[in-house]
Short mmCIF file of C-alpha atoms and ligand atoms in Angstrom, two decimals:
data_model
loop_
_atom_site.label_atom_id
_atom_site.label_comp_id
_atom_site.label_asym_id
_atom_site.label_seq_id
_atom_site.Cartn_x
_atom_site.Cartn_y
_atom_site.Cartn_z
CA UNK A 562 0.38 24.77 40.71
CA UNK A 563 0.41 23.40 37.17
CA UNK A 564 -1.67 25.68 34.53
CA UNK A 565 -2.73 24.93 31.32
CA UNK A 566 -3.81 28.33 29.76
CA UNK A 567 -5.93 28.35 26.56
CA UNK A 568 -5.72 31.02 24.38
CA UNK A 569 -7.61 31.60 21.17
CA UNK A 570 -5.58 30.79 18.00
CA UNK A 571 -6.01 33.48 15.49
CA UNK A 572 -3.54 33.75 12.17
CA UNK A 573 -1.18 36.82 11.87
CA UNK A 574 -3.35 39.05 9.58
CA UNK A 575 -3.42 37.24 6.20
CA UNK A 576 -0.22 35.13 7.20
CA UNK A 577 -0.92 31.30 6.80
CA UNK A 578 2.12 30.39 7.92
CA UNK A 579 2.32 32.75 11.60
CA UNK A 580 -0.01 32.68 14.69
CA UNK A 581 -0.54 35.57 16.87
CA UNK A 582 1.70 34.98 19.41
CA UNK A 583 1.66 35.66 23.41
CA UNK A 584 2.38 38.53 23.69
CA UNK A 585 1.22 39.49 20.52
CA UNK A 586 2.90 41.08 17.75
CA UNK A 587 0.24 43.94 16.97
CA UNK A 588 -3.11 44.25 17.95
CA UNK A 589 -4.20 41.15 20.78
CA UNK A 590 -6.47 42.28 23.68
CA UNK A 591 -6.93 38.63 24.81
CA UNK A 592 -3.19 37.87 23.86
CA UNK A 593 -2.06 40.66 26.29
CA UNK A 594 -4.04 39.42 29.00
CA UNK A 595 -2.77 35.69 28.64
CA UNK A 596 0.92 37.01 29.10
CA UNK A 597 0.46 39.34 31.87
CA UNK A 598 -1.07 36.49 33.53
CA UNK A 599 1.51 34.43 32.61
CA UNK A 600 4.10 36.86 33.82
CA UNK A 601 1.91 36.92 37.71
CA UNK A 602 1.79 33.67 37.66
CA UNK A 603 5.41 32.78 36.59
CA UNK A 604 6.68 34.96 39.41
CA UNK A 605 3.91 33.63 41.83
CA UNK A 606 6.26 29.69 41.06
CA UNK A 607 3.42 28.02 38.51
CA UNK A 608 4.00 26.12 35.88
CA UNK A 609 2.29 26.61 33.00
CA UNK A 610 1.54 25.09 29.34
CA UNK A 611 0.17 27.82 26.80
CA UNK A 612 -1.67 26.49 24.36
CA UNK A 613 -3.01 28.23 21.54
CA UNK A 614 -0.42 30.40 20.58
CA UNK A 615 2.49 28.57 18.33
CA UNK A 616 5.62 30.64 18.24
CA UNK A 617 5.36 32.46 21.30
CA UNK A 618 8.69 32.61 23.67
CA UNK A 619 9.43 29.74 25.78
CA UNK A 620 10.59 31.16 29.58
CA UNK A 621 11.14 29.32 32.84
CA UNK A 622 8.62 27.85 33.94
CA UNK A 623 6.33 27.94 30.88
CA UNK A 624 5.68 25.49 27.68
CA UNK A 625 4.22 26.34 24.42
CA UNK A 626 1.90 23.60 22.76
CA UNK A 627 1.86 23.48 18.93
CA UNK A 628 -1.76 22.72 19.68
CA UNK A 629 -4.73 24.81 17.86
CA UNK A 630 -7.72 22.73 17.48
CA UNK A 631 -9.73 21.14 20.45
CA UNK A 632 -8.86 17.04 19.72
CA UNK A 633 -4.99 18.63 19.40
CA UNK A 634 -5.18 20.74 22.70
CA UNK A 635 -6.90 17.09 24.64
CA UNK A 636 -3.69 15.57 23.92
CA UNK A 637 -1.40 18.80 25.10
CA UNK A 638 -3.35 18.58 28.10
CA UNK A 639 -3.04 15.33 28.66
CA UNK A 640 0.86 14.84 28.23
CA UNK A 641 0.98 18.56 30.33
CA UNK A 642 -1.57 16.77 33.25
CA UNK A 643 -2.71 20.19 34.83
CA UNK A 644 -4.32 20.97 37.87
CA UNK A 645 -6.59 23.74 36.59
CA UNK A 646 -7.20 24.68 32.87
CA UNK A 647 -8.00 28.24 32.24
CA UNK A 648 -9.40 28.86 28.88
CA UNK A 649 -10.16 32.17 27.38
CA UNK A 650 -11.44 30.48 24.42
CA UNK A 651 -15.10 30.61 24.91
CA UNK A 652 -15.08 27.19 24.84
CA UNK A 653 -12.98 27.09 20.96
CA UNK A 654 -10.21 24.70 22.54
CA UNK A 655 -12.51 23.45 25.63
CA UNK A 656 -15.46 20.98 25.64
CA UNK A 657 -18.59 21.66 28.45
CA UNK A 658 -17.48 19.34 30.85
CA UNK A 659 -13.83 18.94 30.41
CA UNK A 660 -11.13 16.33 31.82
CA UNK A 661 -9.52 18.62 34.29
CA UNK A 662 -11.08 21.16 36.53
CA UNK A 663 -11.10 24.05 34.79
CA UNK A 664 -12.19 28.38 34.87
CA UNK A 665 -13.17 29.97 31.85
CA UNK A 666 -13.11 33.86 31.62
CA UNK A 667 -15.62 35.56 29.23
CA UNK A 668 -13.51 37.99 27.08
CA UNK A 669 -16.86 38.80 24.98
CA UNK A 670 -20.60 40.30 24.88
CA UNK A 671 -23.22 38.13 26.13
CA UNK A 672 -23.83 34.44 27.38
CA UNK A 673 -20.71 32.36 27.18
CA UNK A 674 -20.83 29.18 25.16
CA UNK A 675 -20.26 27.08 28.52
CA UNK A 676 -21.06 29.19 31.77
CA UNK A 677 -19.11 26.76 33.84
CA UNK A 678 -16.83 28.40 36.70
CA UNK A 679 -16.79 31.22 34.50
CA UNK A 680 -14.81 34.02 35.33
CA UNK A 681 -16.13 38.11 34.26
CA UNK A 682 -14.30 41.19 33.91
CA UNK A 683 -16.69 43.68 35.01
CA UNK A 684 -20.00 43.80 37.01
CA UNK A 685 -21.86 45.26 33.77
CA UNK A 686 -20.55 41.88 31.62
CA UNK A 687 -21.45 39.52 34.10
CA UNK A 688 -25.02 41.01 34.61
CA UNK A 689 -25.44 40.78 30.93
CA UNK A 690 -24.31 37.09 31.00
CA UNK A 691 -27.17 36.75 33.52
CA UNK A 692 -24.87 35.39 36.09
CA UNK A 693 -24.83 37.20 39.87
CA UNK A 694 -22.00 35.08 41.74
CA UNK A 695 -19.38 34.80 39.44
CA UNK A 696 -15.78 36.23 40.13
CA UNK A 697 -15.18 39.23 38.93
CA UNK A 698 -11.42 39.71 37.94
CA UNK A 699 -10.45 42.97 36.22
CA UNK A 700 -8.05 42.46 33.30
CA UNK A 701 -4.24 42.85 34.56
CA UNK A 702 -0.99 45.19 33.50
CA UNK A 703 2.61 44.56 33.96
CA UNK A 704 4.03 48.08 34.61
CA UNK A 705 7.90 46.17 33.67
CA UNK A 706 6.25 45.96 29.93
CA UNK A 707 5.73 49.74 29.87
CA UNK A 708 7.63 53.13 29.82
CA UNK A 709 6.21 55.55 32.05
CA UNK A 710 6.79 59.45 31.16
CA UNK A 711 5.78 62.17 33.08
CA UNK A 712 6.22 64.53 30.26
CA UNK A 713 3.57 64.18 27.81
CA UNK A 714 3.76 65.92 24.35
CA UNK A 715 0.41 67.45 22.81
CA UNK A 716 -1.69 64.62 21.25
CA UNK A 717 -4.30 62.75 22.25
CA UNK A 718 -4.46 58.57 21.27
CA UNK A 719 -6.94 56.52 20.29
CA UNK A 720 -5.50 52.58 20.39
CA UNK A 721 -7.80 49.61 19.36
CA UNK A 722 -10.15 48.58 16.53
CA UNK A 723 -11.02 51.73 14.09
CA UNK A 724 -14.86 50.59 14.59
CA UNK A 725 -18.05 52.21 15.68
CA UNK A 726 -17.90 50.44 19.20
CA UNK A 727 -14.55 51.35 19.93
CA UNK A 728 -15.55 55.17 19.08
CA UNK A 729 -13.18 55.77 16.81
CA UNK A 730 -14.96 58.65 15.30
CA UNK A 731 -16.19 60.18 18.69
CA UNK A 732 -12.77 59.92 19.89
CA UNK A 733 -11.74 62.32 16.40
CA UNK A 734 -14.94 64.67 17.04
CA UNK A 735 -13.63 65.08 21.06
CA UNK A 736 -9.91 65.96 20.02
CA UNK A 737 -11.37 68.49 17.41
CA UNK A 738 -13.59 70.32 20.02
CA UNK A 739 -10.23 70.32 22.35
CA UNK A 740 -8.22 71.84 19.88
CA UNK A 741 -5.93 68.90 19.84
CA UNK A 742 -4.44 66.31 17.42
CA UNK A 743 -5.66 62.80 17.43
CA UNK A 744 -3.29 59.68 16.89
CA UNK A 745 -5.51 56.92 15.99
CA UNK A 746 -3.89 53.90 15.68
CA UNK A 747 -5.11 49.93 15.13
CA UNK A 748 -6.36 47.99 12.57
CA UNK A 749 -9.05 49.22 10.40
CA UNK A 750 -11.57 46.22 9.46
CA UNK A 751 -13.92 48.68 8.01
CA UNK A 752 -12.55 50.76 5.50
CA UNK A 753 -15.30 52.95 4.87
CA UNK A 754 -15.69 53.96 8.91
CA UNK A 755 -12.01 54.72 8.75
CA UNK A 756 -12.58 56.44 5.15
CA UNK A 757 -15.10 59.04 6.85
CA UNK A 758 -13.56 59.94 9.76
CA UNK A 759 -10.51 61.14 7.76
CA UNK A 760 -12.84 63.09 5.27
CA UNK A 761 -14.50 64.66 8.27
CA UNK A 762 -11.55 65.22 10.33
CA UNK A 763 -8.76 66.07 8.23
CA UNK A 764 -6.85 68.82 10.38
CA UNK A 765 -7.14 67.04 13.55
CA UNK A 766 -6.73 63.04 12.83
CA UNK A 767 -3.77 61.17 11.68
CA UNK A 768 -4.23 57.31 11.00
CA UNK A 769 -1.23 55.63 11.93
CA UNK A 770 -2.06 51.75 11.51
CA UNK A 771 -1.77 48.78 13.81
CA UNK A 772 1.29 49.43 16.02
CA UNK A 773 3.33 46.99 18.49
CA UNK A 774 6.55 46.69 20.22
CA UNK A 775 8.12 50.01 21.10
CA UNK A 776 6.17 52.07 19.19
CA UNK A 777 3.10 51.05 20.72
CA UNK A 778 4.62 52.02 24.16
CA UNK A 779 6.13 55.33 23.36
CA UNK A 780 2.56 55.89 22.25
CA UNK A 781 1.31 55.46 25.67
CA UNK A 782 3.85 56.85 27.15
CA UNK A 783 3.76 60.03 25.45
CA UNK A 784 0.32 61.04 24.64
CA UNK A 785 -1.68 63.69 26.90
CA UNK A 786 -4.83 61.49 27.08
CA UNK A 787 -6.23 58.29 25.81
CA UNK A 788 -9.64 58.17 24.36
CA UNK A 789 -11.99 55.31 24.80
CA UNK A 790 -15.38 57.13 24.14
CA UNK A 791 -16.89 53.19 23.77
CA UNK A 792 -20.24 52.97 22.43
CA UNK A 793 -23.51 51.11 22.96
CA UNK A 794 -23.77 50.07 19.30
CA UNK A 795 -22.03 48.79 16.15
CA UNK A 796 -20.46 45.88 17.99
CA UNK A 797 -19.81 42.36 16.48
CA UNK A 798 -22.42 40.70 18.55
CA UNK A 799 -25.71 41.95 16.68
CA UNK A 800 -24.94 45.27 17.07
CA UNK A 801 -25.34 45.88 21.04
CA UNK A 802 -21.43 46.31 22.80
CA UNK A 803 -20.70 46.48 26.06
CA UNK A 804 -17.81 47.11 26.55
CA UNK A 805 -16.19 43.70 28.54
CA UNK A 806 -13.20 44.82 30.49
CA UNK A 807 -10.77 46.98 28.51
CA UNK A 808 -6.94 46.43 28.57
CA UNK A 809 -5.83 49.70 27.05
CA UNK A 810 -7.19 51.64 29.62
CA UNK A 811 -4.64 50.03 32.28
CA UNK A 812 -2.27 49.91 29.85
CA UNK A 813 -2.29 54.03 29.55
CA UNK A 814 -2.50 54.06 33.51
CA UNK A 815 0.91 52.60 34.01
CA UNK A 816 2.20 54.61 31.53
CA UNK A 817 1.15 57.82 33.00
CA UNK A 818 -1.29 58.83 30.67
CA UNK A 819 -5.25 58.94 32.02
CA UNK A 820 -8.12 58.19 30.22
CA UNK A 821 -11.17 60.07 28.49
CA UNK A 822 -13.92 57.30 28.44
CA UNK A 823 -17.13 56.69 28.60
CA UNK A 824 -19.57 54.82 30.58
CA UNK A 825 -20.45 51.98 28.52
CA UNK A 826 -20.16 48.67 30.50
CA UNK A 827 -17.13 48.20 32.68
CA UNK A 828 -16.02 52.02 31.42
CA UNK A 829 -17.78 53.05 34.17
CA UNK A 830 -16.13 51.17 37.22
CA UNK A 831 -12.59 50.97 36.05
CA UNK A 832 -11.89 54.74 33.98
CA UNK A 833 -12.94 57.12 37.19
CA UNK A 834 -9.94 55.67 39.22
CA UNK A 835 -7.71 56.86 36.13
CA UNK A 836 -9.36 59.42 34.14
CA UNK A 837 -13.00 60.34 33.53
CA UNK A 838 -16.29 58.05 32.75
CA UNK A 839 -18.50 60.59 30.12
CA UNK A 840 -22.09 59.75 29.04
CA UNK A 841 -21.69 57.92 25.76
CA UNK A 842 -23.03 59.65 22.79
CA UNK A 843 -22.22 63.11 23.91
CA UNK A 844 -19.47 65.30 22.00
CA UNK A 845 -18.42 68.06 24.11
CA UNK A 846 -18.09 71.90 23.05
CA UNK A 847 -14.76 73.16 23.22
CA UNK A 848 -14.85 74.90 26.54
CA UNK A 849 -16.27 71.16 28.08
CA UNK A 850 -13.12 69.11 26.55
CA UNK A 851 -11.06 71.78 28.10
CA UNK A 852 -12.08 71.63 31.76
CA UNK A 853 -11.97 67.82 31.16
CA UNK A 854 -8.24 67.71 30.32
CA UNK A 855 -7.60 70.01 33.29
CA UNK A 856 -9.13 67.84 35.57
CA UNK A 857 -7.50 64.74 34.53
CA UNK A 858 -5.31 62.84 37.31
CA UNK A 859 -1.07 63.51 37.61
CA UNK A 860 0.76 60.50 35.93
CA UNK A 861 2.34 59.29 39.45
CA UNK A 862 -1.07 58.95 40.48
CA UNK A 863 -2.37 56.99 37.69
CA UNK A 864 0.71 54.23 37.81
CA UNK A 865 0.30 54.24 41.42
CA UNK A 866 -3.69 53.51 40.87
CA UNK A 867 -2.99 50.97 37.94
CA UNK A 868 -0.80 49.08 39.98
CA UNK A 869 -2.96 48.88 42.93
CA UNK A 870 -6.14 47.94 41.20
CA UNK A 871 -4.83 45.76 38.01
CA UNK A 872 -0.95 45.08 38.89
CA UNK A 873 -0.29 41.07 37.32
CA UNK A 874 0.77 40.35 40.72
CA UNK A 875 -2.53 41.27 42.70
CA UNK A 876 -4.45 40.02 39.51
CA UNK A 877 -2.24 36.49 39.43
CA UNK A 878 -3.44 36.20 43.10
CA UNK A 879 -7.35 36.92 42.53
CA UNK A 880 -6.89 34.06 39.57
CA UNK A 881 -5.04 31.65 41.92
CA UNK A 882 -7.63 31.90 44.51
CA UNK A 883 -10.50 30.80 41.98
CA UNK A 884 -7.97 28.06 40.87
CA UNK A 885 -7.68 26.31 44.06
CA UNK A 886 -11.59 26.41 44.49
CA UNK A 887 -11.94 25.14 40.65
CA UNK A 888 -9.07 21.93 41.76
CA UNK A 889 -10.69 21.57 44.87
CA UNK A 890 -14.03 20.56 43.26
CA UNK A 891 -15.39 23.99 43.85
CA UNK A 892 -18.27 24.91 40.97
CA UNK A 893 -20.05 28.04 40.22
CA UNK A 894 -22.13 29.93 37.20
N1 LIG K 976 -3.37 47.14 20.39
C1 LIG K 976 -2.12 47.08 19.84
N2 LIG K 976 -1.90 47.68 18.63
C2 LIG K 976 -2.87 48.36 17.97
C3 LIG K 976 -4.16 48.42 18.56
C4 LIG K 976 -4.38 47.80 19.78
O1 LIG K 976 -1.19 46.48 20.40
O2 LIG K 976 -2.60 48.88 16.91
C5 LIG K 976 -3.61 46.45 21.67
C6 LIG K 976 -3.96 47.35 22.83
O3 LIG K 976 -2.78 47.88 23.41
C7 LIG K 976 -4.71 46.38 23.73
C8 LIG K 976 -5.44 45.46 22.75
O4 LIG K 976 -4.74 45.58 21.51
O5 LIG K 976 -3.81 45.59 24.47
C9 LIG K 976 -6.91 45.81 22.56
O6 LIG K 976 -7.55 45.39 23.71
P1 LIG K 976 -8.85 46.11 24.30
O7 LIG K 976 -9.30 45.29 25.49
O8 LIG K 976 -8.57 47.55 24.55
O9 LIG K 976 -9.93 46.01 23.12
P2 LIG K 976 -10.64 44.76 22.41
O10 LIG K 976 -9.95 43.50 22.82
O11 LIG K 976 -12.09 44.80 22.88
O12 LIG K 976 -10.55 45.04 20.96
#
């Protein structure tokens, strides 16, 4: 099957001259998802065109389009002639009623820009796109990306945006109850959240930046617990967050390490097969974040679990199932 996957174009930080790439060099939750795809569907004998993402690596089987704006990505697909476009644009490189059948999953909060065979991550963001028969398709992991250690040293990790949503400071106020050090790492768009949690927690957090390649993975690999204590508010999209589907949290699975989460939108259906869901907004006492790192799943059991429920090659197949009814004709909102 020919794919043409769309993936939002974003600069490098304040590079003019550099595109995120697939994979992406630092921080990227969409950009992650768009090449463990690719890697499912590589091995599953697509072909694909990636549009999107100038500069990423060419492999078998897969093209990279120079193409970043929607007239420029027409063109791509044209020459390319796919039988299914996937875009996970929200609609940035894709027009409402496109040339080529096409699935669109919703990476965001909210009502997509086109609703059209859309695709959701979790049963909490499709219900608040108000659509009930949608696919839902949890977000994938390549375990062959990641180093899995069974041997954890003593810290716990926080990995995403340092912002309200992500829990940044919940995550620093849970690791100080449990008597632990927090690693937070990822970009920090708002200084002043960043500023306070270092004030309040000095003892317990360290701030080490945006991280990728190896370091980012050793990270995983070798923390005790990740935290994704998620909240309800402070999000981009006028404040409410729900939190869409959540790549880190697999991400930590395959590595061995579980997750501390809590149950704001798909939180709560994909962190109890690898960790724990909590009730946002809560800080546990000491004695609480203690019985909930002793209850936390073995690492065999977590890669095992990741694999099982978000491995690229049962996720490729979920995705190339809702292809063939998208090039068949098939519609859906
Ligand atoms: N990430 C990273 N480096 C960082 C912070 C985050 O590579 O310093 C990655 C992280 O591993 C994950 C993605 O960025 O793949 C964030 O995706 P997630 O779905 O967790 O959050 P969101 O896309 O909502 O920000």
């Amino acid at each position: 099957m020919k794919i043409a996957m769309l993936n939002p174009p974003h600069r490098y930080g304040q590079d003019t001259t550099q595109w995120i790439t697939v994979p992406p060099q630092g921080y990227g939750g969409i950009q992650w998802v768009v090449a463990t795809l690719i890697d499912g569907l590589l091995a599953a004998g697509c072909e694909i065109l990636l549009v999107g993402a100038p500069g990423s690596s060419v492999r078998p089987g897969l093209t990279v389009s120079d193409a970043t704006t929607i007239d420029a990505t027409r063109a791509a697909l044209s020459a390319f002639g796919p039988d299914v476009v996937h875009d996970h644009t929200n609609g940035q490189l894709l027009p409402a009623e496109p040339d080529w059948p096409a699935v669109r999953t919703h990476h965001l909060n909210g009502v997509p820009k086109h609703r059209g065979n859309g695709v959701y991550l979790s049963h909490a963001q499709r219900r608040a796109a108000g659509s009930t028969d949608a696919p839902i398709i949890r977000l994938p992991v390549n375990p062959d990306r990641y180093t899995y250690r069974e041997k954890k040293d003593g810290f716990l990790l926080f990995l995403g945006r340092v912002s309200v949503h992500k829990g940044a400071r919940d995550a620093a106020a849970f690791a100080q109850a449990a008597g632990l050090p927090l690693k937070l790492a990822g970009p920090a768009w708002e200084p002043d959240y960043l500023h306070g949690i270092l004030t309040d927690y000095p003892d317990t957090v360290e701030y080490i930046g945006e991280v990728g390649g190896s370091h980012r993975t050793g990270l995983l690999a070798a923390a005790r617990a990740l935290l994704v204590l998620s909240q309800p508010f402070g999000g981009p999209f006028g404040g409410e967050w729900i939190e869409p589907g959540a790549t880190v949290v697999a991400e930590a699975a395959v590595s061995g390490t579980p997750a501390i989460a809590t149950d704001n939108g798909c939180l709560g259906e994909i962190a109890p097969h690898v960790g724990i869901a909590l009730p946002v907004e809560q800080t546990p006492t000491g004695e609480e974040a203690a019985k909930i790192l002793a209850g936390l799943p073995a690492p065999e059991h977590l890669r095992a679990a990741a694999i099982e429920h978000w491995g690229h090659h049962v996720i490729a197949a979920k995705y190339l199932e809702v292809y063939r009814r998208a090039a068949e004709g098939g519609t859906w909102t």
